[in-house]
Coordinates of C-alpha atoms in Angstrom, one line a residue:
M1 CA 83.5 92.3 79.0
N2 CA 81.9 95.4 77.5
K3 CA 84.7 97.3 79.1
L4 CA 87.2 95.8 76.7
S5 CA 85.0 97.3 73.7
F6 CA 87.6 99.2 71.5
P7 CA 85.6 102.1 69.4
R8 CA 86.3 102.5 65.7
P9 CA 89.2 105.0 65.3
R10 CA 88.9 108.2 63.8
Q11 CA 90.0 108.6 60.2
S12 CA 92.1 111.8 59.4
E13 CA 92.5 113.3 56.0
I14 CA 94.6 115.7 57.5
G15 CA 96.7 113.2 59.1
E16 CA 97.1 111.4 55.9
R17 CA 98.4 114.4 54.0
L18 CA 100.7 114.9 57.0
R19 CA 102.2 111.3 56.5
S20 CA 103.7 112.4 53.1
E21 CA 105.0 115.6 54.3
V22 CA 106.8 113.7 57.2
R23 CA 108.1 111.2 54.8
E24 CA 109.5 114.1 52.6
F25 CA 111.0 115.8 55.5
I26 CA 112.6 112.7 56.8
D27 CA 114.2 111.7 53.5
G28 CA 116.0 115.2 53.6
W29 CA 117.4 114.6 56.9
H30 CA 120.9 114.1 57.2
G31 CA 121.5 113.2 60.6
N32 CA 121.8 109.9 62.2
R33 CA 118.6 107.6 62.0
H34 CA 119.7 104.5 60.5
G35 CA 121.9 103.1 63.4
A36 CA 121.1 100.0 65.2
A37 CA 120.1 101.7 68.4
A38 CA 118.8 105.1 66.5
F39 CA 115.2 104.8 67.6
S40 CA 116.1 106.1 71.0
G41 CA 118.4 108.6 69.8
F42 CA 118.5 112.0 71.7
D43 CA 118.9 114.5 69.4
P44 CA 118.1 118.2 70.4
E45 CA 118.7 119.5 66.9
F46 CA 116.3 117.0 65.3
S47 CA 113.8 118.0 68.1
E48 CA 113.9 121.5 67.5
A49 CA 113.7 121.0 63.8
L50 CA 110.4 118.9 64.4
G51 CA 109.3 121.9 66.5
K52 CA 109.9 124.4 63.9
R53 CA 107.5 122.2 61.8
G54 CA 104.6 122.3 64.2
W55 CA 105.1 118.5 64.9
I56 CA 105.8 118.4 68.5
G57 CA 102.7 119.1 70.9
M58 CA 100.4 118.9 67.7
G59 CA 97.4 118.3 70.1
F60 CA 98.3 121.3 72.5
P61 CA 96.0 124.3 72.1
K62 CA 97.7 127.1 69.7
R63 CA 97.7 129.5 72.5
Y64 CA 100.4 127.5 74.3
G65 CA 102.4 126.8 71.0
G66 CA 100.5 123.7 70.0
G67 CA 99.1 122.8 66.4
G68 CA 95.6 122.5 67.4
Y69 CA 95.4 119.1 65.9
G70 CA 94.0 116.0 67.4
L71 CA 95.5 112.8 68.9
A72 CA 95.0 110.9 65.5
E73 CA 97.0 113.4 63.7
R74 CA 99.9 113.4 66.2
L75 CA 100.1 109.4 65.9
V76 CA 100.3 109.6 61.8
V77 CA 103.5 111.9 62.6
L78 CA 104.8 109.5 65.4
E79 CA 104.3 106.4 63.5
E80 CA 106.3 107.7 60.6
L81 CA 109.1 108.9 62.9
L82 CA 109.3 105.5 64.8
A83 CA 109.2 103.5 61.4
V84 CA 112.7 105.2 60.3
R85 CA 114.0 105.1 63.7
A86 CA 114.2 108.9 63.9
P87 CA 115.9 110.4 67.1
I88 CA 112.9 111.7 69.1
F89 CA 113.9 110.7 72.5
A90 CA 114.8 114.3 73.7
H91 CA 111.5 115.5 73.5
A92 CA 109.2 112.2 73.6
V93 CA 108.4 112.1 77.4
A94 CA 107.4 116.0 77.4
E95 CA 105.6 115.7 74.8
R96 CA 103.7 112.3 75.3
Q97 CA 102.7 112.8 79.0
S98 CA 104.5 116.0 80.6
G99 CA 102.8 118.3 78.5
P100 CA 99.3 116.9 78.5
L101 CA 99.7 116.8 82.3
L102 CA 100.5 120.4 82.7
L103 CA 97.6 121.4 80.5
R104 CA 95.2 119.3 82.3
F105 CA 96.4 119.9 86.1
G106 CA 99.2 122.7 86.0
S107 CA 98.8 126.1 87.1
E108 CA 98.5 128.9 84.4
R109 CA 102.2 129.9 85.1
Q110 CA 103.3 126.4 84.4
R111 CA 101.5 126.2 81.2
E112 CA 102.6 129.6 79.9
E113 CA 106.1 129.1 80.7
I114 CA 106.8 125.6 79.8
V115 CA 104.3 124.1 77.2
P116 CA 105.3 126.5 74.3
R117 CA 109.2 125.6 74.9
I118 CA 108.1 121.7 74.9
A119 CA 106.1 122.4 71.6
A120 CA 109.2 124.0 70.1
G121 CA 111.3 121.1 71.0
K122 CA 113.4 122.8 73.2
C123 CA 112.4 121.4 76.7
Y124 CA 112.7 117.9 77.8
F125 CA 111.1 115.9 80.7
C126 CA 111.9 113.0 83.0
I127 CA 109.5 111.1 85.2
G128 CA 110.3 110.6 88.9
L129 CA 108.0 107.3 89.7
S130 CA 110.0 104.3 90.6
E131 CA 112.0 104.1 93.9
P132 CA 114.9 102.0 94.9
D133 CA 113.8 98.6 96.6
S134 CA 110.1 99.3 95.4
G135 CA 110.4 98.3 91.7
S136 CA 107.2 99.5 90.0
D137 CA 105.0 99.5 93.2
L138 CA 104.2 103.3 93.2
A139 CA 102.0 103.3 96.1
S140 CA 105.0 102.4 97.9
V141 CA 106.7 106.1 97.5
R142 CA 108.9 106.9 100.3
T143 CA 110.3 110.1 98.9
R144 CA 108.8 112.9 100.9
A145 CA 107.8 116.4 100.6
I146 CA 107.3 118.2 104.0
K147 CA 105.6 121.6 103.9
V148 CA 107.9 124.2 105.3
D149 CA 107.3 128.2 105.1
G150 CA 107.0 129.2 101.4
G151 CA 107.1 125.7 99.6
W152 CA 108.2 122.1 100.2
R153 CA 111.4 120.5 101.4
V154 CA 112.2 117.0 99.6
N155 CA 114.3 114.0 100.6
G156 CA 114.4 110.8 98.9
A157 CA 115.5 108.9 95.8
K158 CA 114.1 107.7 92.7
I159 CA 115.6 105.0 90.3
W160 CA 115.2 103.9 86.6
T161 CA 114.8 107.5 85.5
S162 CA 115.3 107.8 81.9
S163 CA 117.3 110.8 80.6
A164 CA 117.4 112.4 84.0
H165 CA 120.9 113.8 83.4
R166 CA 120.1 115.5 80.4
T167 CA 116.6 116.8 80.6
H168 CA 115.3 120.2 81.9
Y169 CA 112.4 119.1 84.5
M170 CA 111.2 116.1 86.2
V171 CA 107.4 115.5 87.2
L172 CA 108.3 114.2 90.8
L173 CA 105.6 111.9 92.8
C174 CA 106.1 112.5 96.6
R175 CA 104.5 111.5 99.5
T176 CA 103.1 114.7 101.0
A177 CA 101.0 112.9 103.9
P178 CA 101.9 110.2 106.3
A179 CA 101.0 106.5 104.8
S180 CA 97.6 105.2 105.5
E181 CA 95.6 102.2 104.8
V182 CA 94.7 103.5 101.6
R183 CA 98.1 103.5 100.2
Q184 CA 97.7 105.6 97.0
A185 CA 96.4 108.5 99.3
G186 CA 98.7 111.3 100.4
L187 CA 100.6 111.6 97.1
S188 CA 101.3 114.8 95.2
Q189 CA 103.0 115.7 91.9
F190 CA 106.0 118.6 91.7
L191 CA 107.7 120.4 88.7
V192 CA 111.4 120.0 89.8
D193 CA 114.0 121.9 87.9
M194 CA 116.9 119.5 87.4
K195 CA 119.3 122.3 88.3
T196 CA 117.7 122.8 91.7
P197 CA 120.4 122.5 94.4
G198 CA 120.1 119.4 96.2
V199 CA 119.3 117.0 93.0
T200 CA 121.9 115.0 91.8
C201 CA 122.0 112.0 89.2
R202 CA 123.9 108.8 89.0
S203 CA 124.0 107.0 85.8
I204 CA 123.1 103.5 85.7
V205 CA 124.8 101.7 82.8
N206 CA 122.7 99.0 81.1
I207 CA 123.6 95.6 79.8
A208 CA 123.9 97.3 76.3
G209 CA 126.5 99.8 77.6
D210 CA 124.1 102.5 77.5
D211 CA 123.6 105.1 80.2
D212 CA 120.0 106.2 79.7
F213 CA 118.8 105.3 83.2
N214 CA 119.6 107.1 86.2
E215 CA 119.3 107.2 90.0
V216 CA 118.1 110.5 91.0
H217 CA 118.7 111.9 94.8
F218 CA 116.9 114.5 96.6
Q219 CA 118.7 116.0 99.6
D220 CA 117.0 118.8 101.5
V221 CA 115.7 120.0 97.9
F222 CA 113.5 123.4 98.3
L223 CA 110.6 123.7 96.0
S224 CA 108.2 126.8 96.1
D225 CA 104.6 126.6 96.6
D226 CA 104.1 127.1 92.8
A227 CA 106.1 123.8 92.1
L228 CA 103.1 121.9 93.2
I229 CA 101.1 120.4 90.1
G230 CA 97.4 120.1 90.4
V231 CA 95.9 119.4 93.9
E232 CA 97.8 118.4 97.0
G233 CA 97.1 114.8 97.7
Q234 CA 95.5 113.9 94.2
G235 CA 98.9 112.7 92.9
W236 CA 97.7 109.2 92.4
Q237 CA 94.9 110.2 90.2
Q238 CA 96.9 112.7 88.3
V239 CA 99.8 110.0 87.4
T240 CA 97.5 107.2 86.6
S241 CA 95.9 109.7 83.9
E242 CA 99.3 110.6 82.7
L243 CA 100.3 107.0 82.4
T244 CA 97.5 106.3 80.0
F245 CA 99.2 108.3 77.3
E246 CA 102.5 106.6 78.1
R247 CA 101.1 103.4 77.7
S248 CA 98.8 103.5 74.5
G249 CA 101.2 105.0 71.8
P250 CA 102.7 103.5 69.2
D251 CA 106.1 103.9 71.0
R252 CA 105.2 101.0 73.0
F253 CA 105.1 98.2 70.1
M254 CA 107.2 100.0 67.3
S255 CA 110.4 100.5 69.0
H256 CA 112.0 97.1 67.2
M257 CA 110.9 97.7 63.9
G258 CA 114.6 98.3 62.9
A259 CA 115.5 94.7 63.6
V260 CA 112.2 93.6 61.6
E261 CA 113.3 95.8 58.8
E262 CA 116.7 94.5 58.6
F263 CA 115.2 90.8 58.8
V264 CA 113.3 91.5 55.8
T265 CA 116.5 92.9 53.9
A266 CA 118.4 89.8 55.0
L267 CA 115.2 87.4 54.2
K268 CA 115.2 88.6 50.7
Q269 CA 118.6 87.1 49.9
Q270 CA 117.4 83.9 51.7
P271 CA 113.7 83.7 51.0
S272 CA 111.8 80.9 52.4
A273 CA 108.1 80.0 53.1
E274 CA 108.9 80.2 57.0
G275 CA 110.3 83.5 56.5
A276 CA 107.3 84.8 54.7
R277 CA 104.8 83.3 57.4
T278 CA 106.9 85.1 59.8
V279 CA 106.8 88.5 58.1
G280 CA 102.9 87.7 57.8
R281 CA 102.3 87.0 61.8
L282 CA 104.6 89.9 62.6
V283 CA 102.7 92.4 60.2
A284 CA 99.2 91.1 61.6
H285 CA 100.2 91.6 65.4
L286 CA 101.6 95.0 64.3
S287 CA 98.4 95.8 62.7
T288 CA 96.1 94.9 65.4
L289 CA 98.3 96.9 68.2
R290 CA 98.1 100.0 65.7
R291 CA 94.3 99.7 65.5
M292 CA 94.0 99.4 69.3
S293 CA 96.1 102.3 69.7
R294 CA 94.3 104.6 67.4
S295 CA 91.1 103.5 69.2
I296 CA 92.5 104.8 72.4
A297 CA 93.4 108.0 71.0
A298 CA 89.9 108.3 69.8
M299 CA 88.7 107.5 73.6
L300 CA 91.2 109.9 75.1
T301 CA 90.0 112.7 72.7
A302 CA 86.5 112.1 73.7
E303 CA 87.8 112.2 77.4
Q304 CA 86.9 108.7 78.0
D305 CA 88.4 106.8 80.9
A306 CA 91.0 104.3 78.8
A307 CA 93.3 103.1 81.6
L308 CA 92.2 99.4 81.3
H309 CA 92.5 99.8 77.5
A310 CA 96.1 101.4 77.8
A311 CA 97.2 98.6 80.1
L312 CA 96.0 95.9 77.8
L313 CA 97.9 97.5 74.9
K314 CA 100.9 98.2 76.8
D315 CA 101.3 94.3 77.9
L316 CA 100.4 93.0 74.3
G317 CA 102.9 95.5 73.1
T318 CA 105.6 94.4 75.3
C319 CA 104.9 90.7 74.6
F320 CA 105.1 91.5 71.0
E321 CA 108.4 93.4 71.5
Q322 CA 110.0 90.9 73.4
E323 CA 109.2 88.0 71.0
I324 CA 110.7 89.6 68.2
P325 CA 114.4 88.8 68.7
E326 CA 113.6 84.8 69.2
T327 CA 111.1 84.8 66.5
L328 CA 113.8 86.2 63.9
R329 CA 116.4 84.0 65.3
L330 CA 114.5 80.8 64.6
V331 CA 114.0 81.8 61.0
L332 CA 117.3 83.3 60.2
P333 CA 120.2 82.3 62.7
T334 CA 123.1 84.8 63.0
E335 CA 125.6 85.5 65.5
P336 CA 124.2 88.9 67.1
E337 CA 126.9 91.6 67.3
P338 CA 126.6 95.1 68.5
G339 CA 128.2 97.2 66.0
A340 CA 128.5 94.7 63.3
S341 CA 128.6 95.7 59.7
D342 CA 126.0 93.4 59.1
G343 CA 122.7 95.4 59.5
Y344 CA 120.9 92.4 60.6
S345 CA 123.4 91.0 63.2
A346 CA 123.8 94.6 64.6
A347 CA 120.0 95.3 64.8
L348 CA 119.4 91.8 66.3
A349 CA 122.1 92.4 69.1
N350 CA 120.3 95.7 69.8
V351 CA 117.1 94.3 70.4
I352 CA 118.2 91.3 72.3
L353 CA 120.1 93.7 74.7
H354 CA 117.1 96.1 74.9
A355 CA 114.2 93.7 75.0
P356 CA 114.3 93.4 78.7
S357 CA 114.0 97.0 79.4
C358 CA 110.4 96.8 77.7
T359 CA 108.9 95.4 80.7
I360 CA 110.1 98.4 82.9
R361 CA 108.8 101.3 80.7
G362 CA 105.2 102.3 81.5
G363 CA 104.8 99.5 84.1
T364 CA 105.6 95.8 84.6
K365 CA 103.5 93.1 83.1
E366 CA 102.5 92.0 86.7
V367 CA 101.5 95.6 87.3
L368 CA 99.5 95.9 84.0
R369 CA 97.7 92.5 84.3
G370 CA 96.8 93.5 87.6
I371 CA 95.1 96.6 86.5
V372 CA 93.2 94.4 83.7
A373 CA 92.1 91.9 86.2
K374 CA 90.9 94.6 88.8
S375 CA 89.0 96.4 86.1
L376 CA 87.3 93.0 85.3
G377 CA 86.3 92.3 88.7
L378 CA 88.6 89.3 88.8
R379 CA 90.5 90.4 91.9

């Protein structure tokens, strides 16, 4: 059980000073940030404004356009942006995991050409992992990259790829060697320009009517040798380190805060003891998840393996977010209605429609609990 020890998070005076600066910046921002669905807003103008402030890629080295801060400072800025449902979806994936991946495993050319653009809020990424008929079983990847003269020829398909139709690059996981008894072996990662001939995106409209998800097809797509990220055949090890960043941030348990905020506003008009207990319970859970997230940031800063901790946090965060709609409805029943003038009704409809997708992002509950069980020697 010692593997489940969460170290004390690092306190950051610099981060706390940044917190007030971010709040001041948000107060002066006149774009859309209070809509019911704005927590996932895709707004390049807002991303570039953050980039000019140095608030994207804060942990990147300065030579690659970063701020030279630590993960603790980055979490402070991210918490403040998520709390007000700022439209950060354009740059979120690139900053959270693609940039760190390139810094750790990418070639010098990839780092010099792309990472500074990420930090400027001008370069966006999607992730090519899940495949049709395979769900979240990444080890069953069937998209193939075959070695040809001067590069690789890729054929296959990815699914549930967020924002593939409006991002500049994909980090693609491919099979580069025949499948063997070790299912995770023979996989490699590639940097794919989404304008490459042979790459096509098909939008998937979700239950909320949004088209964030895509099915992405690769037909005889040629990638030059320098598109390979890291070492051929080491894709599994690289992608699991990348997923630790995806699973451990506050965006995995704060995306429904808009509904909670609207609930509290509505509760002020109909105060009750049960309502007070509900708010207290939500805040207690949120505080615990936040403490765990900051602890994992400290582990990552110390270059410790936090895959188990990140899987546990992501699972708890998913449960927390998916329980919010029913928890709120039991206290303040209302008719959920997308686009309603009543903020609570609109926000409640939004989280009801988006709660199922919380499971998909960053790994299903089954996958995450499998990681936890295996790490503890239970399977």
